[in-house]
Coordinates of C-alpha atoms in Angstrom, one line a residue:
M366 CA 3.5 33.1 3.9
Y367 CA 5.9 30.8 5.7
Q368 CA 5.4 29.3 9.1
S369 CA 7.7 27.3 11.3
E370 CA 6.3 24.2 13.0
P371 CA 8.1 21.9 15.6
N372 CA 9.6 18.8 14.2
M373 CA 11.6 17.1 16.9
A374 CA 13.4 14.6 14.7
F375 CA 16.4 14.1 17.0
G376 CA 17.9 10.6 17.1
I377 CA 19.1 9.0 20.2
L378 CA 22.7 9.0 18.9
L379 CA 22.6 12.7 18.4
V380 CA 21.2 13.3 21.9
A381 CA 23.9 11.0 23.4
L382 CA 26.6 12.8 21.6
L383 CA 25.5 16.2 22.8
G384 CA 25.2 14.9 26.3
M385 CA 28.7 13.4 26.3
L386 CA 30.1 16.7 25.0
V387 CA 28.4 18.7 27.8
L388 CA 29.5 16.2 30.4
G389 CA 33.1 16.4 29.2
A390 CA 33.1 20.2 29.2
L391 CA 31.6 20.3 32.7
S392 CA 34.2 17.7 33.9
A393 CA 37.0 19.9 32.5
V394 CA 35.6 22.9 34.3
V395 CA 35.3 21.1 37.6
V396 CA 38.9 19.7 37.4
G397 CA 40.2 23.1 36.4
L398 CA 38.5 24.7 39.4
V399 CA 40.1 22.1 41.7
L400 CA 43.5 23.0 40.2
V401 CA 42.9 26.7 39.8
A402 CA 45.9 27.6 41.8
T403 CA 48.2 26.2 39.1
K404 CA 48.6 27.4 35.5
G405 CA 47.3 24.2 34.1
G406 CA 44.2 24.4 36.2
R407 CA 43.4 27.9 34.8
I408 CA 44.0 26.7 31.2
L409 CA 41.7 23.7 31.9
V410 CA 39.0 26.0 33.2
G411 CA 39.3 28.1 30.0
I412 CA 39.2 25.0 27.8
G413 CA 36.1 23.7 29.6
L414 CA 34.2 27.0 29.4
A415 CA 35.1 27.3 25.7
S416 CA 34.0 23.7 25.1
L417 CA 30.7 24.2 27.0
F418 CA 30.0 27.4 25.1
F419 CA 30.7 25.7 21.8
V420 CA 28.5 22.8 22.7
L421 CA 25.6 25.1 23.7
I422 CA 25.9 27.0 20.4
L423 CA 26.0 23.7 18.4
A424 CA 23.0 22.4 20.3
G425 CA 21.1 25.6 19.6
G426 CA 21.9 25.5 16.0
L427 CA 20.9 21.9 15.6
F428 CA 17.6 22.6 17.4
R429 CA 17.0 25.5 15.1
V430 CA 17.8 23.7 11.9
V431 CA 16.6 20.1 12.7
G432 CA 14.0 20.8 15.4
Y433 CA 11.9 23.2 13.3
R434 CA 10.7 23.0 9.8
T435 CA 9.5 25.8 7.6
T436 CA 6.4 25.2 5.7
E437 CA 4.6 27.5 3.2
V438 CA 1.1 28.4 4.1
I439 CA -1.1 29.8 1.3
P440 CA -4.0 31.9 2.7
S441 CA -7.2 30.8 1.4
S442 CA -9.6 33.4 -0.1
V443 CA -13.0 33.2 -1.6
T444 CA -13.6 35.0 -4.9
Q445 CA -17.1 35.9 -5.7
V446 CA -18.1 36.2 -9.3
A447 CA -21.1 38.1 -10.2
E448 CA -23.5 36.2 -12.4
E449 CA -25.2 38.1 -15.2
P450 CA -28.3 36.8 -16.9
L451 CA -27.9 35.6 -20.4
R452 CA -29.5 37.8 -22.9
P453 CA -31.0 36.2 -26.0
R454 CA -29.3 37.1 -29.2
A455 CA -31.4 38.4 -32.0
I456 CA -31.3 35.9 -34.9
A457 CA -32.1 37.1 -38.3
P458 CA -34.7 34.9 -40.1
P459 CA -33.0 32.6 -42.7
K460 CA -33.5 33.5 -46.3
E461 CA -35.4 31.1 -48.4
I462 CA -33.8 30.1 -51.6
P463 CA -36.2 28.8 -54.2
L464 CA -35.4 25.3 -55.3
D465 CA -36.6 25.8 -58.8
A466 CA -34.4 28.9 -59.4
K467 CA -32.4 28.8 -62.6
P468 CA -29.7 31.0 -64.1
A469 CA -30.9 34.1 -65.9
D470 CA -29.0 33.2 -69.1
E471 CA -31.1 30.1 -69.6
A472 CA -34.0 30.5 -71.9
A473 CA -37.3 30.5 -70.1
P474 CA -39.7 27.9 -71.4
Q475 CA -42.7 29.0 -73.2
P476 CA -45.9 28.9 -71.1
K477 CA -48.5 26.4 -72.3
P478 CA -52.0 27.4 -72.8
P479 CA -54.2 26.7 -69.8
Q480 CA -56.3 23.6 -69.9
E481 CA -59.7 23.2 -68.4
V482 CA -59.6 21.2 -65.2
K483 CA -62.7 19.6 -64.0
A484 CA -62.8 19.3 -60.2
E485 CA -64.1 16.1 -58.9
V486 CA -65.5 16.3 -55.4
E487 CA -65.7 13.1 -53.5
E488 CA -68.0 12.7 -50.5
L489 CA -66.1 11.9 -47.3
P490 CA -67.6 9.4 -44.9
P491 CA -69.1 10.9 -41.7
E492 CA -66.6 11.4 -38.9
D493 CA -66.7 9.3 -35.8
P494 CA -68.4 11.2 -33.0
Q495 CA -65.9 9.9 -30.5
P496 CA -63.0 12.3 -29.6
S497 CA -59.7 11.7 -31.3
T498 CA -56.3 11.0 -29.6
P499 CA -55.1 14.0 -27.6
A500 CA -51.7 15.5 -28.5
R501 CA -48.6 14.7 -26.4
T502 CA -47.9 17.3 -23.8
L503 CA -45.1 18.0 -21.3
S504 CA -45.8 17.5 -17.6
S505 CA -43.9 18.0 -14.4
S506 CA -43.7 14.2 -13.7
P507 CA -40.4 12.5 -12.7
D508 CA -40.1 11.3 -16.3
Y509 CA -39.6 14.8 -17.6
P510 CA -38.3 15.7 -20.3
F511 CA -39.9 12.5 -21.7
P512 CA -43.4 13.1 -23.1
D513 CA -46.3 12.2 -21.0
V514 CA -48.4 9.9 -23.2
R515 CA -51.9 9.8 -21.9
P516 CA -54.0 6.8 -22.6
P517 CA -56.2 7.5 -25.7
N518 CA -59.8 6.5 -26.2
F519 CA -59.6 3.9 -29.0
P520 CA -62.8 2.7 -30.7
S521 CA -63.9 -0.8 -30.0
N522 CA -62.6 -2.2 -33.3
F523 CA -59.1 -0.6 -33.3
G524 CA -56.0 -2.4 -34.5
P525 CA -54.9 -5.6 -33.0
F526 CA -56.9 -4.9 -29.8
G527 CA -60.3 -5.3 -31.3
P528 CA -62.4 -8.4 -31.3
N529 CA -61.5 -11.2 -33.7
R530 CA -58.1 -9.6 -34.5
G531 CA -55.9 -12.6 -33.6
G532 CA -53.3 -11.9 -36.4
R533 CA -49.6 -11.6 -36.0
F534 CA -50.0 -9.4 -32.9
A535 CA -52.1 -11.9 -31.0
S536 CA -49.1 -13.6 -29.3
S537 CA -47.2 -10.4 -28.3
A538 CA -50.0 -7.8 -27.6
S539 CA -51.8 -7.4 -24.3
P540 CA -55.6 -7.5 -24.2
D541 CA -55.5 -4.2 -22.3
P542 CA -54.6 -1.2 -24.6
H543 CA -53.4 0.8 -21.6
A544 CA -50.9 -1.9 -20.6
E545 CA -49.7 -2.1 -24.1
I546 CA -49.1 1.6 -24.3
Q547 CA -47.2 1.5 -21.0
R548 CA -45.0 -1.3 -22.4
L549 CA -44.2 0.6 -25.5
R550 CA -43.4 3.6 -23.5
E551 CA -41.0 1.7 -21.3
Q552 CA -39.3 0.2 -24.3
A553 CA -38.8 3.7 -25.8
M554 CA -37.4 5.1 -22.5
N555 CA -35.0 2.1 -22.1
G556 CA -33.7 2.5 -25.6
L557 CA -33.1 6.2 -25.1
Y558 CA -31.3 5.6 -21.8
E559 CA -29.1 3.0 -23.4
R560 CA -28.1 5.3 -26.2
M561 CA -27.3 8.2 -23.8
H562 CA -25.3 6.2 -21.2
G563 CA -24.3 3.1 -23.0
I564 CA -25.7 0.9 -20.2
P565 CA -28.6 -1.5 -21.0
T566 CA -31.4 -1.3 -18.6
I567 CA -33.3 -4.2 -17.0
S568 CA -36.6 -4.8 -18.5
N569 CA -39.5 -5.8 -16.3
E570 CA -41.2 -7.7 -19.2
P571 CA -41.8 -11.4 -18.6
Q572 CA -39.5 -13.4 -20.8
E573 CA -40.7 -16.4 -22.7
P574 CA -39.5 -19.6 -21.1
V575 CA -36.9 -21.3 -23.1
E576 CA -37.3 -25.0 -23.6
N577 CA -34.5 -26.8 -21.8
E578 CA -32.4 -28.8 -24.2
P579 CA -31.8 -32.4 -23.2
E580 CA -28.7 -32.6 -21.1
T581 CA -26.1 -34.9 -22.4
P582 CA -24.2 -36.9 -19.8
S583 CA -20.8 -35.3 -19.4
E584 CA -17.7 -37.4 -19.4
P585 CA -16.1 -37.8 -15.9
I586 CA -13.1 -35.5 -15.4
A587 CA -10.0 -37.6 -14.8
E588 CA -8.2 -36.4 -11.7
P589 CA -4.5 -35.7 -12.2
E590 CA -2.2 -38.4 -11.1
S591 CA -0.4 -37.4 -7.8
I592 CA 3.4 -37.3 -8.0
I593 CA 3.6 -38.0 -4.2
P594 CA 4.1 -41.7 -3.5
P595 CA 2.0 -43.3 -0.9
G596 CA 3.2 -43.7 2.7
R597 CA 4.1 -40.1 3.5
P598 CA 3.9 -39.4 7.3
A599 CA 1.4 -36.9 8.6
W600 CA 4.0 -34.7 10.3
V601 CA 5.5 -33.7 6.9
E602 CA 2.8 -31.1 6.1
Q603 CA 1.9 -30.1 9.7
A604 CA 2.6 -26.6 11.2
P605 CA 4.8 -26.1 14.2
V606 CA 3.2 -27.6 17.3
W607 CA 3.8 -27.0 21.0
E608 CA 3.1 -30.0 23.2
D609 CA 1.9 -30.0 26.8
D610 CA 5.4 -30.7 28.2
G611 CA 6.8 -27.6 26.4
T612 CA 8.3 -29.4 23.5
C613 CA 8.1 -27.8 20.1
L614 CA 7.9 -29.9 16.9
V615 CA 8.8 -28.4 13.5
A616 CA 9.0 -30.1 10.1
V617 CA 11.5 -29.0 7.4
S618 CA 11.8 -30.0 3.8
S619 CA 14.6 -30.0 1.3
G620 CA 12.6 -29.6 -1.9
P621 CA 12.8 -31.8 -5.0
F622 CA 16.3 -32.4 -6.3
E623 CA 17.8 -34.9 -8.7
R624 CA 20.6 -36.0 -6.4
G625 CA 20.4 -37.1 -2.8
M626 CA 23.5 -35.0 -1.9
D627 CA 21.7 -31.8 -2.8
C628 CA 18.8 -32.9 -0.7
R629 CA 21.1 -33.5 2.3
K630 CA 22.8 -30.1 2.0
T631 CA 19.6 -28.2 1.7
L632 CA 18.0 -30.1 4.6
E633 CA 20.9 -29.4 6.9
N634 CA 20.7 -25.7 6.0
E635 CA 17.0 -25.6 6.7
T636 CA 17.6 -27.3 10.0
R637 CA 20.1 -24.6 11.0
I638 CA 17.7 -21.8 9.9
A639 CA 14.8 -23.4 12.0
L640 CA 17.1 -23.7 15.0
R641 CA 18.2 -20.1 14.8
E642 CA 14.7 -18.8 14.5
F643 CA 13.6 -20.9 17.5
T644 CA 16.6 -19.5 19.5
N645 CA 15.7 -15.9 18.8
D646 CA 12.1 -16.4 19.7
Y647 CA 12.8 -18.5 22.8
L648 CA 15.5 -16.1 24.2
D649 CA 13.5 -13.0 23.1
N650 CA 16.5 -11.4 21.5
A651 CA 17.2 -10.7 17.8
Y652 CA 21.0 -11.1 18.3
A653 CA 20.9 -14.4 20.3
A654 CA 21.6 -16.8 17.4
E655 CA 24.2 -14.5 15.9
K656 CA 26.1 -14.2 19.3
L657 CA 26.0 -17.9 20.0
G658 CA 27.5 -18.6 16.6
S659 CA 29.3 -22.0 16.3
Q660 CA 28.0 -23.2 19.7
L661 CA 24.5 -23.2 18.2
D662 CA 25.5 -25.0 15.1
E663 CA 26.8 -27.9 17.2
L664 CA 23.2 -28.5 18.5
S665 CA 21.7 -28.8 15.0
E666 CA 22.3 -32.5 14.8
S667 CA 20.8 -33.3 18.2
V668 CA 17.4 -31.8 17.3
V669 CA 16.6 -34.1 14.4
V670 CA 14.2 -36.9 15.5
E671 CA 13.2 -38.5 12.2
T672 CA 14.1 -38.2 8.5
Y673 CA 11.9 -39.3 5.7
R674 CA 13.1 -39.8 2.1
E675 CA 10.8 -40.1 -0.9
E676 CA 11.0 -40.2 -4.7
L677 CA 8.6 -38.1 -6.7
N678 CA 7.2 -39.1 -10.1
A679 CA 7.5 -35.7 -11.8
S680 CA 7.0 -34.9 -15.4
V681 CA 10.7 -34.1 -15.9
G682 CA 11.7 -37.4 -14.4
P683 CA 12.1 -39.0 -10.9
M684 CA 13.1 -36.5 -8.2
Q685 CA 14.2 -37.0 -4.6
Q686 CA 12.9 -35.1 -1.6
W687 CA 13.9 -35.3 2.1
H688 CA 12.0 -34.3 5.2
S689 CA 13.1 -34.0 8.8
L690 CA 11.1 -33.7 12.1
L691 CA 12.9 -31.3 14.6
K692 CA 12.2 -31.6 18.3
F693 CA 13.1 -28.7 20.6
D694 CA 12.6 -30.3 24.0
G695 CA 13.4 -29.1 27.6
T696 CA 17.0 -30.3 27.4
L697 CA 17.7 -28.2 24.4
Q698 CA 16.0 -25.2 25.9
Q699 CA 18.0 -25.5 29.1
K700 CA 21.2 -25.7 27.0
L701 CA 20.2 -22.5 25.2
R702 CA 19.6 -20.7 28.5
E703 CA 23.1 -21.7 29.8
L704 CA 24.8 -20.5 26.6
W705 CA 22.9 -17.2 26.6
L706 CA 23.8 -16.5 30.2
A707 CA 27.5 -17.1 29.6
Q708 CA 27.3 -14.8 26.5
R709 CA 25.7 -12.0 28.5
Q710 CA 28.4 -12.3 31.2
V711 CA 31.1 -12.0 28.6
S712 CA 29.3 -8.9 27.1
R713 CA 29.1 -7.2 30.4
I714 CA 32.8 -7.8 31.1
V715 CA 33.7 -6.4 27.7
Y716 CA 31.6 -3.3 28.4
I717 CA 33.3 -2.8 31.7
G718 CA 36.7 -3.0 30.1
A719 CA 35.7 -0.6 27.4
G720 CA 34.4 1.9 29.9
F721 CA 37.7 1.7 31.9
L722 CA 39.7 2.2 28.7
G723 CA 37.6 5.2 27.8
L724 CA 38.1 6.8 31.2
L725 CA 41.8 6.1 31.0
G726 CA 41.9 7.8 27.6
I727 CA 40.2 10.9 29.0
L728 CA 42.6 11.2 31.9
S729 CA 45.5 10.7 29.5
I730 CA 44.3 13.5 27.3
F731 CA 44.1 15.9 30.2
Y732 CA 47.5 14.8 31.5
V733 CA 49.1 15.4 28.2
G734 CA 47.4 18.8 27.9
M735 CA 48.6 19.9 31.3
S736 CA 52.1 18.7 30.6
L737 CA 52.3 20.6 27.4
T738 CA 51.2 23.8 29.2
G739 CA 53.7 23.5 32.1
E740 CA 56.6 25.9 32.8
G741 CA 59.4 25.9 30.2
T742 CA 57.2 24.7 27.3
K743 CA 56.9 26.8 24.1
V744 CA 53.6 25.2 23.0
S745 CA 50.8 27.6 22.5
P746 CA 47.9 27.2 25.0
W747 CA 45.4 27.6 22.2
L748 CA 46.9 24.8 20.3
V749 CA 46.8 22.6 23.4
S750 CA 43.1 23.4 23.9
A751 CA 42.3 22.6 20.3
G752 CA 44.1 19.3 20.4
T753 CA 42.3 18.4 23.6
V754 CA 38.9 19.1 22.1
V755 CA 39.8 17.0 19.0
A756 CA 41.0 14.1 21.1
L757 CA 37.9 14.1 23.2
G758 CA 35.7 14.1 20.1
G759 CA 37.6 11.3 18.6
L760 CA 37.3 9.2 21.8
L761 CA 33.6 9.9 21.8
V762 CA 33.3 8.7 18.1
V763 CA 35.2 5.5 19.0
G764 CA 32.8 4.8 21.8
V765 CA 29.7 5.3 19.7
I766 CA 31.1 2.9 17.0
F767 CA 31.9 0.3 19.7
V768 CA 28.3 0.4 21.0
Q769 CA 26.9 0.0 17.5
V770 CA 29.1 -2.9 16.6
F771 CA 28.9 -4.7 19.9
P772 CA 25.5 -4.1 21.4
M773 CA 25.1 -4.9 25.1
L774 CA 23.2 -8.1 25.8

């Protein structure tokens, strides 16, 4: 099953384009109604209505295609499966094959004459009246299916737990037989768990203390020799700082190079980059540094307060590195505001001129269209209408490109 869901993915450029087309069509209709007494006015009314109808159809089609998306919805269903009890299968008893069977073709050995066997009966010692160890049984304890080993009743002189049995079990066995049985049971369970899951378990048995080996005094680790020479200022590694009077201090570095000329070029480039970033942040516009252009590059030398040059003792040989401290004080900030204000005024003048040229282009298109449809002309009115629509569309495209290339400040 398919279902349409709203997906209003219209861009601002598309909305502006449709709005301009509707506005142009309405303007053509209004001008045609004013000049309806003439032939050109009636043609203009027809062109405006046709353009308006075309724009409405285009907007509806875009809204239908772009504004809605079709998704596939799969209805969910629940399938119940009847469960049947498993029936035990009858298994035939296995046939026993005698181990001493021999082929029939072999000659059977001759039976020996029976010999007299004298049975000797030995008297067994009397059994202990105490009950024997009960058999292991299954229980419903949490350790199921492990067997529940119940503590047996051992005689007083049993195994290593009896008196005067301090043999090889004396150091590892517990004097309590029940505790020893519990310990053996835990060892068996831990071994089974480790074989099943491959994860060793943590034993609760107390481990024998290991005698600490005498610690040998370790040799002191030699600290690596620093490649930075002494005397580096503190401002080289500090972050950007804003002072109380509104001054911003920024440190830039060139990086290690073999030649001082490379350090100088890199340091000048880093200074221009830091000035551009500060300009965009201070004027709160991402195009500020780009619009100011060369005027901003002229200020890059005035922001350098101090330069520090050092020689690094690297493993590849001596390297040079330069550092500069940049200061963006109130004088520089005032200069940036003045340049930005002048740039905004220029931008507004350019937009006013572009708007005037656009209006002049629209009037020129209508004038040419009315001239071609006057008395004595052999041009088809439909051709004039199509040319007018194409010219208006081209003028609109030029306006959109101008706004994208030259954004208003």
